[in-house]
Amino acid sequence: MSRGFENKQSRCWLLLGLIGLVTPGLVVSGFAYAPNFITKIIQEDTGITPAYENKEIDSNVAVATAPVKTRFPPEPNGYLHLGHAKAVSFNFEVARMFGGSCNMRMDDTNPSKEDEEYVESILEDVRWIRSGLYDGEDPWDGEVRKTSKYFDEIYKAAEYLIQKGDAYVESLSAEEMREYRGTLTEPGKNSPYRDRSVEENLNLFREMRDGKC
């Protein structure tokens, strides 16, 4: 059994936490969510009536529109906690309510803090949280994905944003960031590094990629 939720008592508390997210009367073969800004946007964009309003998804509408796809992307550097469990429930169920599917993706971009034990624990707990709601053993769509496999695409996207002037390399220390972000009563202020040129940002970013800084 996963050490993330390793005993009956912890799993009972988890269930109570998840049940607290669900509005009575809006449960369709498991957990379902009351209308919220996310489900309303999806409904407006796709024209699909979610399962809490129409017990069966209109397959003709679902096929005619792009499939609803969500994802659960934990970093495998520890065991799941209640906050993760809420994200699992929401991401998987919202996709299911709209006749879509959810990807399982490990955000494995920090190998110094990650471990295969955490990967297996996370997968076991996700299967348990979503058990009984799908035909197969795994509730996610296809294979378990890894962010590291898409690193080149992510890097190219970051360079594109820098070239467009929509991203920059930040050099503030952690203490300086706390100072610059402001407070509940005082506004934050712009980092002085926002004004670096595109060329300087690209050079610094490429040095980061090459391990030079």
mmCIF file of C-alpha atoms in Angstrom:
data_model
loop_
_atom_site.group_PDB
_atom_site.id
_atom_site.type_symbol
_atom_site.label_atom_id
_atom_site.label_comp_id
_atom_site.label_asym_id
_atom_site.label_seq_id
_atom_site.Cartn_x
_atom_site.Cartn_y
_atom_site.Cartn_z
ATOM 1 C CA MET A 1 0.000 0.000 0.000
ATOM 2 C CA SER A 2 1.196 3.506 -0.776
ATOM 3 C CA ARG A 3 2.809 5.382 2.087
ATOM 4 C CA GLY A 4 0.996 8.496 0.851
ATOM 5 C CA PHE A 5 -2.295 7.311 2.401
ATOM 6 C CA GLU A 6 -0.988 4.278 4.228
ATOM 7 C CA ASN A 7 -3.767 3.429 6.658
ATOM 8 C CA LYS A 8 -7.553 3.258 6.856
ATOM 9 C CA GLN A 9 -7.816 6.270 9.120
ATOM 10 C CA SER A 10 -5.864 8.549 6.765
ATOM 11 C CA ARG A 11 -7.923 7.362 3.803
ATOM 12 C CA CYS A 12 -11.151 8.021 5.716
ATOM 13 C CA TRP A 13 -10.010 11.593 6.399
ATOM 14 C CA LEU A 14 -9.127 11.914 2.734
ATOM 15 C CA LEU A 15 -12.610 10.811 1.711
ATOM 16 C CA LEU A 16 -14.184 13.296 4.098
ATOM 17 C CA GLY A 17 -12.057 16.042 2.564
ATOM 18 C CA LEU A 18 -13.083 15.079 -0.943
ATOM 19 C CA ILE A 19 -16.761 14.771 -0.033
ATOM 20 C CA GLY A 20 -16.553 18.329 1.283
ATOM 21 C CA LEU A 21 -15.820 19.459 -2.275
ATOM 22 C CA VAL A 22 -18.989 17.946 -3.699
ATOM 23 C CA THR A 23 -22.431 19.516 -3.671
ATOM 24 C CA PRO A 24 -25.174 17.071 -2.595
ATOM 25 C CA GLY A 25 -27.334 15.915 -5.485
ATOM 26 C CA LEU A 26 -24.635 16.546 -8.090
ATOM 27 C CA VAL A 27 -22.943 13.161 -7.949
ATOM 28 C CA VAL A 28 -22.855 11.129 -11.158
ATOM 29 C CA SER A 29 -21.396 7.639 -10.704
ATOM 30 C CA GLY A 30 -18.914 9.056 -8.198
ATOM 31 C CA PHE A 31 -17.761 12.583 -7.519
ATOM 32 C CA ALA A 32 -19.048 15.495 -9.575
ATOM 33 C CA TYR A 33 -18.673 19.219 -9.103
ATOM 34 C CA ALA A 34 -21.168 22.025 -8.824
ATOM 35 C CA PRO A 35 -20.984 24.592 -11.640
ATOM 36 C CA ASN A 36 -17.933 26.809 -11.236
ATOM 37 C CA PHE A 37 -16.040 29.267 -13.407
ATOM 38 C CA ILE A 38 -13.919 26.501 -14.962
ATOM 39 C CA THR A 39 -16.823 24.233 -15.891
ATOM 40 C CA LYS A 40 -18.804 27.240 -17.160
ATOM 41 C CA ILE A 41 -15.950 28.280 -19.468
ATOM 42 C CA ILE A 42 -15.603 24.719 -20.784
ATOM 43 C CA GLN A 43 -19.339 24.485 -21.387
ATOM 44 C CA GLU A 44 -19.397 27.829 -23.214
ATOM 45 C CA ASP A 45 -16.397 26.910 -25.390
ATOM 46 C CA THR A 46 -17.492 23.370 -26.290
ATOM 47 C CA GLY A 47 -21.275 23.484 -26.185
ATOM 48 C CA ILE A 48 -21.211 20.252 -24.173
ATOM 49 C CA THR A 49 -23.660 19.968 -21.292
ATOM 50 C CA PRO A 50 -21.720 18.504 -18.331
ATOM 51 C CA ALA A 51 -22.887 15.342 -16.601
ATOM 52 C CA TYR A 52 -24.229 17.143 -13.530
ATOM 53 C CA GLU A 53 -26.904 18.732 -15.733
ATOM 54 C CA ASN A 54 -27.417 15.955 -18.256
ATOM 55 C CA LYS A 55 -26.749 12.459 -16.910
ATOM 56 C CA GLU A 56 -25.339 11.254 -20.227
ATOM 57 C CA ILE A 57 -22.914 13.217 -22.370
ATOM 58 C CA ASP A 58 -24.277 13.984 -25.834
ATOM 59 C CA SER A 59 -21.779 11.957 -27.867
ATOM 60 C CA ASN A 60 -22.631 13.793 -31.090
ATOM 61 C CA VAL A 61 -21.691 17.130 -29.533
ATOM 62 C CA ALA A 62 -18.604 15.674 -27.880
ATOM 63 C CA VAL A 63 -17.348 14.229 -31.180
ATOM 64 C CA ALA A 64 -18.049 17.458 -33.078
ATOM 65 C CA THR A 65 -15.884 19.517 -30.726
ATOM 66 C CA ALA A 66 -12.286 19.185 -29.591
ATOM 67 C CA PRO A 67 -12.117 16.643 -26.753
ATOM 68 C CA VAL A 68 -11.862 18.051 -23.240
ATOM 69 C CA LYS A 69 -8.411 17.170 -21.935
ATOM 70 C CA THR A 70 -7.098 17.878 -18.442
ATOM 71 C CA ARG A 71 -3.978 16.714 -16.650
ATOM 72 C CA PHE A 72 -2.647 15.972 -13.170
ATOM 73 C CA PRO A 73 1.082 16.899 -13.067
ATOM 74 C CA PRO A 74 2.622 16.182 -9.632
ATOM 75 C CA GLU A 75 6.332 16.497 -8.981
ATOM 76 C CA PRO A 76 7.523 13.076 -7.721
ATOM 77 C CA ASN A 77 9.496 14.460 -4.785
ATOM 78 C CA GLY A 78 7.166 13.247 -2.018
ATOM 79 C CA TYR A 79 3.909 11.494 -1.193
ATOM 80 C CA LEU A 80 0.500 12.901 -2.034
ATOM 81 C CA HIS A 81 -1.354 14.960 0.589
ATOM 82 C CA LEU A 82 -4.931 16.221 0.801
ATOM 83 C CA GLY A 83 -4.256 19.156 -1.505
ATOM 84 C CA HIS A 84 -3.033 16.752 -4.181
ATOM 85 C CA ALA A 85 -6.071 14.548 -3.636
ATOM 86 C CA LYS A 86 -8.371 17.497 -4.299
ATOM 87 C CA ALA A 87 -6.495 18.233 -7.524
ATOM 88 C CA VAL A 88 -6.761 14.576 -8.572
ATOM 89 C CA SER A 89 -10.501 14.565 -7.942
ATOM 90 C CA PHE A 90 -11.123 17.859 -9.739
ATOM 91 C CA ASN A 91 -8.922 17.327 -12.816
ATOM 92 C CA PHE A 92 -10.101 13.792 -13.502
ATOM 93 C CA GLU A 93 -13.769 14.422 -12.750
ATOM 94 C CA VAL A 94 -14.114 17.619 -14.767
ATOM 95 C CA ALA A 95 -12.738 15.802 -17.828
ATOM 96 C CA ARG A 96 -15.097 12.903 -17.181
ATOM 97 C CA MET A 97 -18.103 15.203 -16.765
ATOM 98 C CA PHE A 98 -17.500 16.557 -20.279
ATOM 99 C CA GLY A 99 -16.806 13.195 -21.924
ATOM 100 C CA GLY A 100 -13.066 13.869 -22.041
ATOM 101 C CA SER A 101 -10.004 12.357 -20.406
ATOM 102 C CA CYS A 102 -7.154 13.274 -18.083
ATOM 103 C CA ASN A 103 -3.431 12.826 -18.663
ATOM 104 C CA MET A 104 -1.135 11.650 -15.872
ATOM 105 C CA ARG A 105 2.125 13.558 -16.132
ATOM 106 C CA MET A 106 5.105 13.474 -13.795
ATOM 107 C CA ASP A 107 6.774 16.871 -13.528
ATOM 108 C CA ASP A 108 10.209 15.265 -13.307
ATOM 109 C CA THR A 109 12.461 18.246 -13.959
ATOM 110 C CA ASN A 110 14.301 18.263 -10.612
ATOM 111 C CA PRO A 111 16.040 14.857 -10.428
ATOM 112 C CA SER A 112 17.975 15.698 -7.260
ATOM 113 C CA LYS A 113 14.729 15.578 -5.230
ATOM 114 C CA GLU A 114 12.784 12.892 -7.084
ATOM 115 C CA ASP A 115 12.557 9.159 -6.494
ATOM 116 C CA GLU A 116 10.905 6.182 -8.201
ATOM 117 C CA GLU A 117 9.295 5.295 -4.864
ATOM 118 C CA TYR A 118 7.331 8.540 -5.014
ATOM 119 C CA VAL A 119 6.303 7.849 -8.611
ATOM 120 C CA GLU A 120 4.853 4.449 -7.715
ATOM 121 C CA SER A 121 3.192 5.844 -4.587
ATOM 122 C CA ILE A 122 1.531 8.662 -6.547
ATOM 123 C CA LEU A 123 0.222 6.319 -9.225
ATOM 124 C CA GLU A 124 -1.173 3.907 -6.638
ATOM 125 C CA ASP A 125 -2.950 6.702 -4.772
ATOM 126 C CA VAL A 126 -4.447 8.164 -7.963
ATOM 127 C CA ARG A 127 -5.760 4.712 -8.884
ATOM 128 C CA TRP A 128 -7.281 4.388 -5.409
ATOM 129 C CA ILE A 129 -8.896 7.847 -5.434
ATOM 130 C CA ARG A 130 -10.497 7.167 -8.823
ATOM 131 C CA SER A 131 -11.169 3.459 -8.342
ATOM 132 C CA GLY A 132 -14.434 2.053 -9.670
ATOM 133 C CA LEU A 133 -15.100 4.914 -12.090
ATOM 134 C CA TYR A 134 -13.319 3.603 -15.188
ATOM 135 C CA ASP A 135 -13.267 0.392 -17.201
ATOM 136 C CA GLY A 136 -9.523 -0.235 -16.905
ATOM 137 C CA GLU A 137 -7.156 -0.213 -13.948
ATOM 138 C CA ASP A 138 -5.658 3.176 -14.772
ATOM 139 C CA PRO A 139 -7.950 6.228 -14.790
ATOM 140 C CA TRP A 140 -5.605 8.347 -16.928
ATOM 141 C CA ASP A 141 -5.458 8.422 -20.718
ATOM 142 C CA GLY A 142 -2.647 6.431 -22.328
ATOM 143 C CA GLU A 143 0.801 6.086 -20.794
ATOM 144 C CA VAL A 144 2.148 8.044 -17.849
ATOM 145 C CA ARG A 145 3.794 11.097 -19.355
ATOM 146 C CA LYS A 146 6.961 12.837 -18.156
ATOM 147 C CA THR A 147 7.739 16.534 -18.457
ATOM 148 C CA SER A 148 11.399 15.688 -19.122
ATOM 149 C CA LYS A 149 10.397 14.152 -22.454
ATOM 150 C CA TYR A 150 9.125 17.553 -23.592
ATOM 151 C CA PHE A 151 12.049 19.595 -22.295
ATOM 152 C CA ASP A 152 13.221 20.663 -25.763
ATOM 153 C CA GLU A 153 9.733 21.911 -26.678
ATOM 154 C CA ILE A 154 9.401 23.735 -23.357
ATOM 155 C CA TYR A 155 12.819 25.329 -23.813
ATOM 156 C CA LYS A 156 11.974 26.509 -27.340
ATOM 157 C CA ALA A 157 8.725 28.003 -26.050
ATOM 158 C CA ALA A 158 10.664 29.890 -23.333
ATOM 159 C CA GLU A 159 13.127 31.289 -25.887
ATOM 160 C CA TYR A 160 10.201 32.358 -28.067
ATOM 161 C CA LEU A 161 8.685 34.300 -25.156
ATOM 162 C CA ILE A 162 12.032 35.987 -24.452
ATOM 163 C CA GLN A 163 12.420 36.947 -28.120
ATOM 164 C CA LYS A 164 8.916 38.446 -28.073
ATOM 165 C CA GLY A 165 9.774 40.482 -24.979
ATOM 166 C CA ASP A 166 7.248 38.571 -22.863
ATOM 167 C CA ALA A 167 9.765 36.858 -20.544
ATOM 168 C CA TYR A 168 13.108 37.662 -18.978
ATOM 169 C CA VAL A 169 15.784 36.107 -16.757
ATOM 170 C CA GLU A 170 15.286 37.117 -13.124
ATOM 171 C CA SER A 171 18.339 37.667 -10.932
ATOM 172 C CA LEU A 172 16.778 38.863 -7.675
ATOM 173 C CA SER A 173 17.679 36.887 -4.570
ATOM 174 C CA ALA A 174 14.939 35.176 -2.565
ATOM 175 C CA GLU A 175 15.097 37.956 0.014
ATOM 176 C CA GLU A 176 14.886 40.652 -2.668
ATOM 177 C CA MET A 177 11.913 38.910 -4.275
ATOM 178 C CA ARG A 178 10.025 39.052 -0.985
ATOM 179 C CA GLU A 179 10.756 42.769 -0.797
ATOM 180 C CA TYR A 180 9.738 43.473 -4.395
ATOM 181 C CA ARG A 181 6.511 41.456 -4.391
ATOM 182 C CA GLY A 182 4.814 43.851 -1.970
ATOM 183 C CA THR A 183 2.349 43.087 0.795
ATOM 184 C CA LEU A 184 -1.413 42.983 1.345
ATOM 185 C CA THR A 185 -1.362 46.726 1.989
ATOM 186 C CA GLU A 186 1.512 47.911 -0.228
ATOM 187 C CA PRO A 187 1.909 47.257 -3.959
ATOM 188 C CA GLY A 188 4.914 45.471 -5.326
ATOM 189 C CA LYS A 189 7.444 47.015 -7.661
ATOM 190 C CA ASN A 190 9.020 45.922 -10.901
ATOM 191 C CA SER A 191 12.303 44.071 -10.847
ATOM 192 C CA PRO A 192 15.188 46.083 -12.301
ATOM 193 C CA TYR A 193 15.998 43.041 -14.451
ATOM 194 C CA ARG A 194 12.755 43.375 -16.422
ATOM 195 C CA ASP A 195 14.501 46.002 -18.575
ATOM 196 C CA ARG A 196 17.295 43.753 -19.810
ATOM 197 C CA SER A 197 17.591 43.546 -23.572
ATOM 198 C CA VAL A 198 16.345 40.499 -25.464
ATOM 199 C CA GLU A 199 19.939 39.646 -26.408
ATOM 200 C CA GLU A 200 21.143 39.751 -22.797
ATOM 201 C CA ASN A 201 18.224 37.631 -21.618
ATOM 202 C CA LEU A 202 18.841 35.049 -24.337
ATOM 203 C CA ASN A 203 22.542 34.834 -23.484
ATOM 204 C CA LEU A 204 21.805 34.365 -19.780
ATOM 205 C CA PHE A 205 19.081 31.814 -20.474
ATOM 206 C CA ARG A 206 21.362 29.774 -22.716
ATOM 207 C CA GLU A 207 24.100 29.879 -20.082
ATOM 208 C CA MET A 208 21.565 28.479 -17.596
ATOM 209 C CA ARG A 209 20.739 25.701 -20.060
ATOM 210 C CA ASP A 210 24.443 24.901 -20.467
ATOM 211 C CA GLY A 211 25.063 24.891 -16.692
ATOM 212 C CA LYS A 212 27.295 27.963 -16.740
ATOM 213 C CA CYS A 213 25.254 29.940 -14.217
#
